[in-house]
Amino acid sequence: MCEGLKRDYQLCEEIGRGRFGVVYRCISTISGDSFACKSIEKRLLSDSTDLECLEKEPKILHLLSGHPNILQLHKIYEDETSLHIITDLCDSGDLFHRITTTTTTFSEPEAASIFKPLISAISYCHRMGVSHRDIKPDNIIFDSRNKLKLADFGSAEWFGGGGGGERRTMRGVVGTPYYVAPEVLYGREYNEKVDVWSAGVILYIMIAGVPPFYGETAVETFEAVMRGNLRFPARVFRSVSSEAKDLLRKMICKDVSRRLSAEQVLSK
């Protein structure tokens, strides 16, 4: 194990496992505070895309450090076999678990308590010139104080614009069925408003209990997303306010020029 990591942190139990490595709870030998250590085995990185994601995510997390609702990067250690990334410890589950285990839909105040810090984090990313590109409930996690943290920036892209620099559009099919914006699936150039679409879908699911676009297979789901025919079934949305439905229409809007920006959503 990396000598610097052994000196600065005591590794404890395993709390997660992914395609490239293991996440441990760890304790700072200096402060006694708990953190998460994501240890990635380099031999499992099979191609240049994996390597690019590995290199890009810490840089983006470092750029975004400081916002209370974005997972904070604290330290990086590297040895011959592994990369070890120290981040906030978020041991209170993710939004996907909360959505799938609740017996009822979220009330509007409950949904707002999650949605507001999420859109604040997204807006901050966009001000810094970063698009997450994979906003979904699995990547929205909670720490021991129940504070929301936006995580997993492996698909994120820097589009510029932060600090007044030149902006550029993005390409590439990334994202997850149900949440991906239609312009991504069409293979067009797109901008950071893909994150607004995804956040709108999450808000819809919290309020309705079902996604706005779905199919029996991933292909059918993608086709429904590309049609973008947003509906508000009366049996589900009878008690939902007109303000909430209006916000959803302006976020899950196929016409990107009419779709709200994250900053505009935040000001609503």
mmCIF file of C-alpha atoms in Angstrom:
data_model
loop_
_atom_site.group_PDB
_atom_site.id
_atom_site.type_symbol
_atom_site.label_atom_id
_atom_site.label_comp_id
_atom_site.label_asym_id
_atom_site.label_seq_id
_atom_site.Cartn_x
_atom_site.Cartn_y
_atom_site.Cartn_z
ATOM 1 C CA MET A 1 0.000 0.000 0.000
ATOM 2 C CA CYS A 2 1.086 3.588 -0.680
ATOM 3 C CA GLU A 3 3.279 4.828 2.202
ATOM 4 C CA GLY A 4 1.709 8.293 2.226
ATOM 5 C CA LEU A 5 -1.771 6.814 2.496
ATOM 6 C CA LYS A 6 -0.703 4.506 5.342
ATOM 7 C CA ARG A 7 0.822 7.489 7.140
ATOM 8 C CA ASP A 8 -2.159 9.823 6.789
ATOM 9 C CA TYR A 9 -5.169 7.478 6.985
ATOM 10 C CA GLN A 10 -6.231 4.268 8.671
ATOM 11 C CA LEU A 11 -8.261 2.117 6.285
ATOM 12 C CA CYS A 12 -11.347 0.520 7.831
ATOM 13 C CA GLU A 13 -14.202 -1.580 6.440
ATOM 14 C CA GLU A 14 -15.189 -1.869 2.800
ATOM 15 C CA ILE A 15 -18.297 0.226 2.046
ATOM 16 C CA GLY A 16 -18.586 -0.150 -1.710
ATOM 17 C CA ARG A 17 -17.250 -1.926 -4.756
ATOM 18 C CA GLY A 18 -17.231 -0.930 -8.415
ATOM 19 C CA ARG A 19 -15.857 -1.971 -11.778
ATOM 20 C CA PHE A 20 -12.365 -0.639 -11.115
ATOM 21 C CA GLY A 21 -11.880 -0.952 -7.377
ATOM 22 C CA VAL A 22 -13.078 -0.757 -3.813
ATOM 23 C CA VAL A 23 -14.289 2.057 -1.547
ATOM 24 C CA TYR A 24 -13.262 1.960 2.121
ATOM 25 C CA ARG A 25 -14.141 4.064 5.119
ATOM 26 C CA CYS A 26 -10.943 5.602 6.430
ATOM 27 C CA ILE A 27 -9.929 7.738 9.388
ATOM 28 C CA SER A 28 -7.467 10.615 9.285
ATOM 29 C CA THR A 29 -4.539 9.916 11.622
ATOM 30 C CA ILE A 30 -4.247 13.665 12.179
ATOM 31 C CA SER A 31 -7.830 14.837 12.788
ATOM 32 C CA GLY A 32 -9.638 11.576 13.562
ATOM 33 C CA ASP A 33 -12.337 12.491 11.023
ATOM 34 C CA SER A 34 -13.855 9.849 8.755
ATOM 35 C CA PHE A 35 -13.527 9.934 4.968
ATOM 36 C CA ALA A 36 -13.980 7.597 1.993
ATOM 37 C CA CYS A 37 -11.017 6.091 0.152
ATOM 38 C CA LYS A 38 -11.663 4.919 -3.421
ATOM 39 C CA SER A 39 -8.827 2.561 -4.385
ATOM 40 C CA ILE A 40 -8.631 1.910 -8.128
ATOM 41 C CA GLU A 41 -6.509 -0.912 -9.553
ATOM 42 C CA LYS A 42 -4.692 0.298 -12.655
ATOM 43 C CA ARG A 43 -4.621 -3.189 -14.220
ATOM 44 C CA LEU A 44 -8.427 -3.100 -14.481
ATOM 45 C CA LEU A 45 -8.368 -0.031 -16.713
ATOM 46 C CA SER A 46 -8.810 -1.747 -20.042
ATOM 47 C CA ASP A 47 -8.596 1.080 -22.571
ATOM 48 C CA SER A 48 -7.772 4.735 -23.174
ATOM 49 C CA THR A 49 -11.325 5.822 -22.300
ATOM 50 C CA ASP A 50 -11.027 4.293 -18.825
ATOM 51 C CA LEU A 51 -7.681 6.016 -18.330
ATOM 52 C CA GLU A 52 -9.106 9.336 -19.502
ATOM 53 C CA CYS A 53 -11.988 9.085 -16.992
ATOM 54 C CA LEU A 54 -9.554 8.179 -14.218
ATOM 55 C CA GLU A 55 -7.409 11.215 -14.949
ATOM 56 C CA LYS A 56 -10.299 13.614 -15.584
ATOM 57 C CA GLU A 57 -12.523 12.999 -12.550
ATOM 58 C CA PRO A 58 -10.008 14.123 -9.854
ATOM 59 C CA LYS A 59 -9.197 17.258 -11.874
ATOM 60 C CA ILE A 60 -12.870 18.161 -12.166
ATOM 61 C CA LEU A 61 -13.551 17.432 -8.480
ATOM 62 C CA HIS A 62 -10.614 19.658 -7.570
ATOM 63 C CA LEU A 63 -12.001 22.448 -9.787
ATOM 64 C CA LEU A 64 -15.440 22.161 -8.158
ATOM 65 C CA SER A 65 -14.203 21.942 -4.553
ATOM 66 C CA GLY A 66 -15.926 24.358 -2.225
ATOM 67 C CA HIS A 67 -19.604 23.879 -3.052
ATOM 68 C CA PRO A 68 -21.399 22.255 -0.087
ATOM 69 C CA ASN A 69 -23.478 19.952 -2.317
ATOM 70 C CA ILE A 70 -20.654 18.549 -4.451
ATOM 71 C CA LEU A 71 -18.524 15.634 -3.269
ATOM 72 C CA GLN A 72 -15.246 17.076 -2.038
ATOM 73 C CA LEU A 73 -11.862 15.731 -3.095
ATOM 74 C CA HIS A 74 -9.407 15.867 -0.188
ATOM 75 C CA LYS A 75 -6.283 14.023 -1.339
ATOM 76 C CA ILE A 76 -4.888 11.718 -4.042
ATOM 77 C CA TYR A 77 -2.220 9.051 -3.552
ATOM 78 C CA GLU A 78 -0.660 6.907 -6.242
ATOM 79 C CA ASP A 79 1.636 3.889 -6.246
ATOM 80 C CA GLU A 80 2.688 1.393 -8.909
ATOM 81 C CA THR A 81 -0.537 -0.621 -8.823
ATOM 82 C CA SER A 82 -3.299 1.694 -7.609
ATOM 83 C CA LEU A 83 -4.721 5.195 -7.385
ATOM 84 C CA HIS A 84 -6.297 6.160 -4.040
ATOM 85 C CA ILE A 85 -8.777 9.057 -3.946
ATOM 86 C CA ILE A 86 -9.846 10.490 -0.565
ATOM 87 C CA THR A 87 -13.300 12.141 -0.585
ATOM 88 C CA ASP A 88 -16.131 13.028 1.755
ATOM 89 C CA LEU A 89 -17.685 10.022 3.462
ATOM 90 C CA CYS A 90 -21.307 9.676 2.346
ATOM 91 C CA ASP A 91 -22.736 6.739 4.277
ATOM 92 C CA SER A 92 -26.450 7.575 4.278
ATOM 93 C CA GLY A 93 -27.308 6.004 0.934
ATOM 94 C CA ASP A 94 -28.274 7.504 -2.398
ATOM 95 C CA LEU A 95 -31.428 8.995 -3.891
ATOM 96 C CA PHE A 96 -32.097 5.864 -5.970
ATOM 97 C CA HIS A 97 -32.436 3.852 -2.758
ATOM 98 C CA ARG A 98 -34.758 6.462 -1.252
ATOM 99 C CA ILE A 99 -36.968 6.525 -4.347
ATOM 100 C CA THR A 100 -37.202 2.740 -4.682
ATOM 101 C CA THR A 101 -37.847 2.030 -1.001
ATOM 102 C CA THR A 102 -40.466 4.695 -0.308
ATOM 103 C CA THR A 103 -44.024 3.381 -0.221
ATOM 104 C CA THR A 104 -45.485 6.672 -1.476
ATOM 105 C CA THR A 105 -44.404 9.492 -3.764
ATOM 106 C CA PHE A 106 -42.546 12.480 -2.356
ATOM 107 C CA SER A 107 -44.643 15.461 -1.327
ATOM 108 C CA GLU A 108 -43.717 18.714 -3.071
ATOM 109 C CA PRO A 109 -41.893 20.048 0.040
ATOM 110 C CA GLU A 110 -40.004 16.740 0.379
ATOM 111 C CA ALA A 111 -39.049 16.789 -3.305
ATOM 112 C CA ALA A 112 -38.015 20.456 -3.038
ATOM 113 C CA SER A 113 -35.699 19.710 -0.094
ATOM 114 C CA ILE A 114 -33.708 17.403 -2.389
ATOM 115 C CA PHE A 115 -34.165 19.258 -5.659
ATOM 116 C CA LYS A 116 -32.978 22.686 -4.467
ATOM 117 C CA PRO A 117 -29.484 21.603 -3.336
ATOM 118 C CA LEU A 118 -29.195 19.418 -6.447
ATOM 119 C CA ILE A 119 -29.940 22.272 -8.849
ATOM 120 C CA SER A 120 -27.646 24.534 -6.804
ATOM 121 C CA ALA A 121 -24.806 22.042 -7.343
ATOM 122 C CA ILE A 122 -25.589 21.748 -11.069
ATOM 123 C CA SER A 123 -25.736 25.531 -11.454
ATOM 124 C CA TYR A 124 -22.323 25.835 -9.771
ATOM 125 C CA CYS A 125 -20.866 23.205 -12.114
ATOM 126 C CA HIS A 126 -22.142 25.158 -15.111
ATOM 127 C CA ARG A 127 -20.757 28.451 -13.798
ATOM 128 C CA MET A 128 -17.379 26.712 -13.546
ATOM 129 C CA GLY A 129 -17.687 25.444 -17.118
ATOM 130 C CA VAL A 130 -18.402 21.790 -16.267
ATOM 131 C CA SER A 131 -21.318 19.617 -17.417
ATOM 132 C CA HIS A 132 -21.890 16.453 -15.330
ATOM 133 C CA ARG A 133 -23.632 14.558 -18.185
ATOM 134 C CA ASP A 134 -24.853 11.675 -16.006
ATOM 135 C CA ILE A 135 -27.241 13.211 -13.481
ATOM 136 C CA LYS A 136 -29.262 10.319 -12.000
ATOM 137 C CA PRO A 137 -30.475 9.259 -8.528
ATOM 138 C CA ASP A 138 -27.556 6.817 -8.094
ATOM 139 C CA ASN A 139 -25.094 9.748 -8.286
ATOM 140 C CA ILE A 140 -26.919 11.817 -5.670
ATOM 141 C CA ILE A 141 -25.659 10.680 -2.274
ATOM 142 C CA PHE A 142 -26.041 11.782 1.340
ATOM 143 C CA ASP A 143 -23.566 12.182 4.181
ATOM 144 C CA SER A 144 -24.109 11.340 7.864
ATOM 145 C CA ARG A 145 -25.842 14.704 8.406
ATOM 146 C CA ASN A 146 -28.198 13.961 5.481
ATOM 147 C CA LYS A 147 -26.565 16.633 3.320
ATOM 148 C CA LEU A 148 -26.898 15.996 -0.415
ATOM 149 C CA LYS A 149 -23.717 15.577 -2.454
ATOM 150 C CA LEU A 150 -23.527 15.319 -6.239
ATOM 151 C CA ALA A 151 -20.973 12.615 -7.096
ATOM 152 C CA ASP A 152 -19.417 10.517 -9.877
ATOM 153 C CA PHE A 153 -17.952 12.955 -12.406
ATOM 154 C CA GLY A 154 -16.465 10.202 -14.591
ATOM 155 C CA SER A 155 -18.621 11.268 -17.574
ATOM 156 C CA ALA A 156 -18.274 15.002 -16.931
ATOM 157 C CA GLU A 157 -16.913 17.350 -19.572
ATOM 158 C CA TRP A 158 -15.386 20.814 -19.412
ATOM 159 C CA PHE A 159 -17.165 23.044 -21.919
ATOM 160 C CA GLY A 160 -15.459 26.315 -20.992
ATOM 161 C CA GLY A 161 -17.152 29.589 -20.227
ATOM 162 C CA GLY A 162 -16.020 29.695 -16.600
ATOM 163 C CA GLY A 163 -14.509 33.080 -15.829
ATOM 164 C CA GLY A 164 -15.639 34.490 -19.165
ATOM 165 C CA GLY A 165 -13.683 32.071 -21.368
ATOM 166 C CA GLU A 166 -14.836 30.712 -24.711
ATOM 167 C CA ARG A 167 -17.662 28.163 -24.554
ATOM 168 C CA ARG A 168 -17.875 25.083 -26.743
ATOM 169 C CA THR A 169 -20.509 22.458 -27.434
ATOM 170 C CA MET A 170 -20.074 18.790 -26.522
ATOM 171 C CA ARG A 171 -20.534 15.513 -28.358
ATOM 172 C CA GLY A 172 -20.710 11.844 -27.382
ATOM 173 C CA VAL A 173 -23.495 9.556 -26.217
ATOM 174 C CA VAL A 174 -23.182 9.395 -22.443
ATOM 175 C CA GLY A 175 -25.813 9.156 -19.727
ATOM 176 C CA THR A 176 -28.397 6.666 -18.512
ATOM 177 C CA PRO A 177 -31.790 5.514 -19.870
ATOM 178 C CA TYR A 178 -34.728 7.484 -18.389
ATOM 179 C CA TYR A 179 -32.504 10.499 -17.584
ATOM 180 C CA VAL A 180 -30.520 11.254 -20.766
ATOM 181 C CA ALA A 181 -31.597 14.253 -22.856
ATOM 182 C CA PRO A 182 -32.919 13.620 -26.414
ATOM 183 C CA GLU A 183 -30.288 15.740 -28.165
ATOM 184 C CA VAL A 184 -27.594 13.405 -26.768
ATOM 185 C CA LEU A 185 -29.324 10.359 -28.270
ATOM 186 C CA TYR A 186 -29.741 12.092 -31.639
ATOM 187 C CA GLY A 187 -25.954 12.334 -31.836
ATOM 188 C CA ARG A 188 -26.030 16.107 -32.154
ATOM 189 C CA GLU A 189 -23.767 18.651 -30.553
ATOM 190 C CA TYR A 190 -25.238 19.738 -27.239
ATOM 191 C CA ASN A 191 -24.641 22.036 -24.298
ATOM 192 C CA GLU A 192 -24.826 21.881 -20.516
ATOM 193 C CA LYS A 193 -28.637 22.033 -20.519
ATOM 194 C CA VAL A 194 -28.575 18.227 -20.807
ATOM 195 C CA ASP A 195 -28.105 18.311 -17.015
ATOM 196 C CA VAL A 196 -31.261 20.417 -16.589
ATOM 197 C CA TRP A 197 -33.298 17.833 -18.527
ATOM 198 C CA SER A 198 -31.944 15.041 -16.281
ATOM 199 C CA ALA A 199 -32.679 16.998 -13.094
ATOM 200 C CA GLY A 200 -36.218 17.634 -14.351
ATOM 201 C CA VAL A 201 -36.729 13.903 -14.903
ATOM 202 C CA ILE A 202 -35.581 13.239 -11.332
ATOM 203 C CA LEU A 203 -38.038 15.825 -9.993
ATOM 204 C CA TYR A 204 -40.836 14.240 -12.058
ATOM 205 C CA ILE A 205 -40.012 10.768 -10.674
ATOM 206 C CA MET A 206 -39.968 12.011 -7.068
ATOM 207 C CA ILE A 207 -43.405 13.609 -7.469
ATOM 208 C CA ALA A 208 -45.038 11.003 -9.724
ATOM 209 C CA GLY A 209 -43.321 7.787 -8.656
ATOM 210 C CA VAL A 210 -42.727 6.848 -12.317
ATOM 211 C CA PRO A 211 -40.404 8.245 -15.016
ATOM 212 C CA PRO A 212 -41.883 10.500 -17.716
ATOM 213 C CA PHE A 213 -40.423 8.350 -20.525
ATOM 214 C CA TYR A 214 -39.991 4.599 -20.352
ATOM 215 C CA GLY A 215 -40.226 1.351 -22.291
ATOM 216 C CA GLU A 216 -39.862 -2.378 -21.819
ATOM 217 C CA THR A 217 -36.243 -2.226 -23.026
ATOM 218 C CA ALA A 218 -33.463 0.368 -23.093
ATOM 219 C CA VAL A 219 -34.091 0.893 -26.820
ATOM 220 C CA GLU A 220 -37.812 1.543 -26.230
ATOM 221 C CA THR A 221 -36.941 3.940 -23.412
ATOM 222 C CA PHE A 222 -34.520 5.837 -25.666
ATOM 223 C CA GLU A 223 -37.214 6.065 -28.354
ATOM 224 C CA ALA A 224 -39.671 7.503 -25.807
ATOM 225 C CA VAL A 225 -37.059 10.042 -24.684
ATOM 226 C CA MET A 226 -36.398 11.117 -28.278
ATOM 227 C CA ARG A 227 -40.129 11.650 -28.846
ATOM 228 C CA GLY A 228 -40.145 13.786 -25.704
ATOM 229 C CA ASN A 229 -43.925 13.711 -25.322
ATOM 230 C CA LEU A 230 -44.277 14.931 -21.725
ATOM 231 C CA ARG A 231 -47.568 14.043 -20.022
ATOM 232 C CA PHE A 232 -49.094 14.670 -16.589
ATOM 233 C CA PRO A 233 -51.583 11.807 -15.938
ATOM 234 C CA ALA A 234 -54.503 13.151 -13.892
ATOM 235 C CA ARG A 235 -54.514 10.225 -11.449
ATOM 236 C CA VAL A 236 -50.899 11.002 -10.523
ATOM 237 C CA PHE A 237 -50.741 14.791 -10.844
ATOM 238 C CA ARG A 238 -54.176 15.700 -9.504
ATOM 239 C CA SER A 239 -52.719 17.152 -6.297
ATOM 240 C CA VAL A 240 -49.521 18.579 -7.851
ATOM 241 C CA SER A 241 -49.380 22.376 -8.042
ATOM 242 C CA SER A 242 -49.535 24.195 -11.364
ATOM 243 C CA GLU A 243 -46.197 25.844 -10.471
ATOM 244 C CA ALA A 244 -44.482 22.442 -10.187
ATOM 245 C CA LYS A 245 -45.926 21.251 -13.497
ATOM 246 C CA ASP A 246 -44.896 24.493 -15.202
ATOM 247 C CA LEU A 247 -41.323 24.071 -13.918
ATOM 248 C CA LEU A 248 -41.230 20.488 -15.195
ATOM 249 C CA ARG A 249 -42.441 21.598 -18.640
ATOM 250 C CA LYS A 250 -39.671 24.186 -18.833
ATOM 251 C CA MET A 251 -36.952 21.730 -17.728
ATOM 252 C CA ILE A 252 -38.069 18.609 -19.649
ATOM 253 C CA CYS A 253 -38.380 20.648 -22.831
ATOM 254 C CA LYS A 254 -37.222 19.084 -26.096
ATOM 255 C CA ASP A 255 -36.516 22.514 -27.606
ATOM 256 C CA VAL A 256 -33.157 23.328 -25.993
ATOM 257 C CA SER A 257 -33.489 27.044 -26.793
ATOM 258 C CA ARG A 258 -36.655 27.158 -24.640
ATOM 259 C CA ARG A 259 -35.347 24.888 -21.883
ATOM 260 C CA LEU A 260 -34.405 26.750 -18.718
ATOM 261 C CA SER A 261 -30.777 27.018 -17.683
ATOM 262 C CA ALA A 262 -29.769 25.716 -14.251
ATOM 263 C CA GLU A 263 -29.365 29.324 -13.101
ATOM 264 C CA GLN A 264 -32.911 30.152 -14.226
ATOM 265 C CA VAL A 265 -34.296 27.080 -12.422
ATOM 266 C CA LEU A 266 -32.429 28.103 -9.272
ATOM 267 C CA SER A 267 -34.082 31.536 -9.356
ATOM 268 C CA LYS A 268 -37.605 30.078 -9.588
#
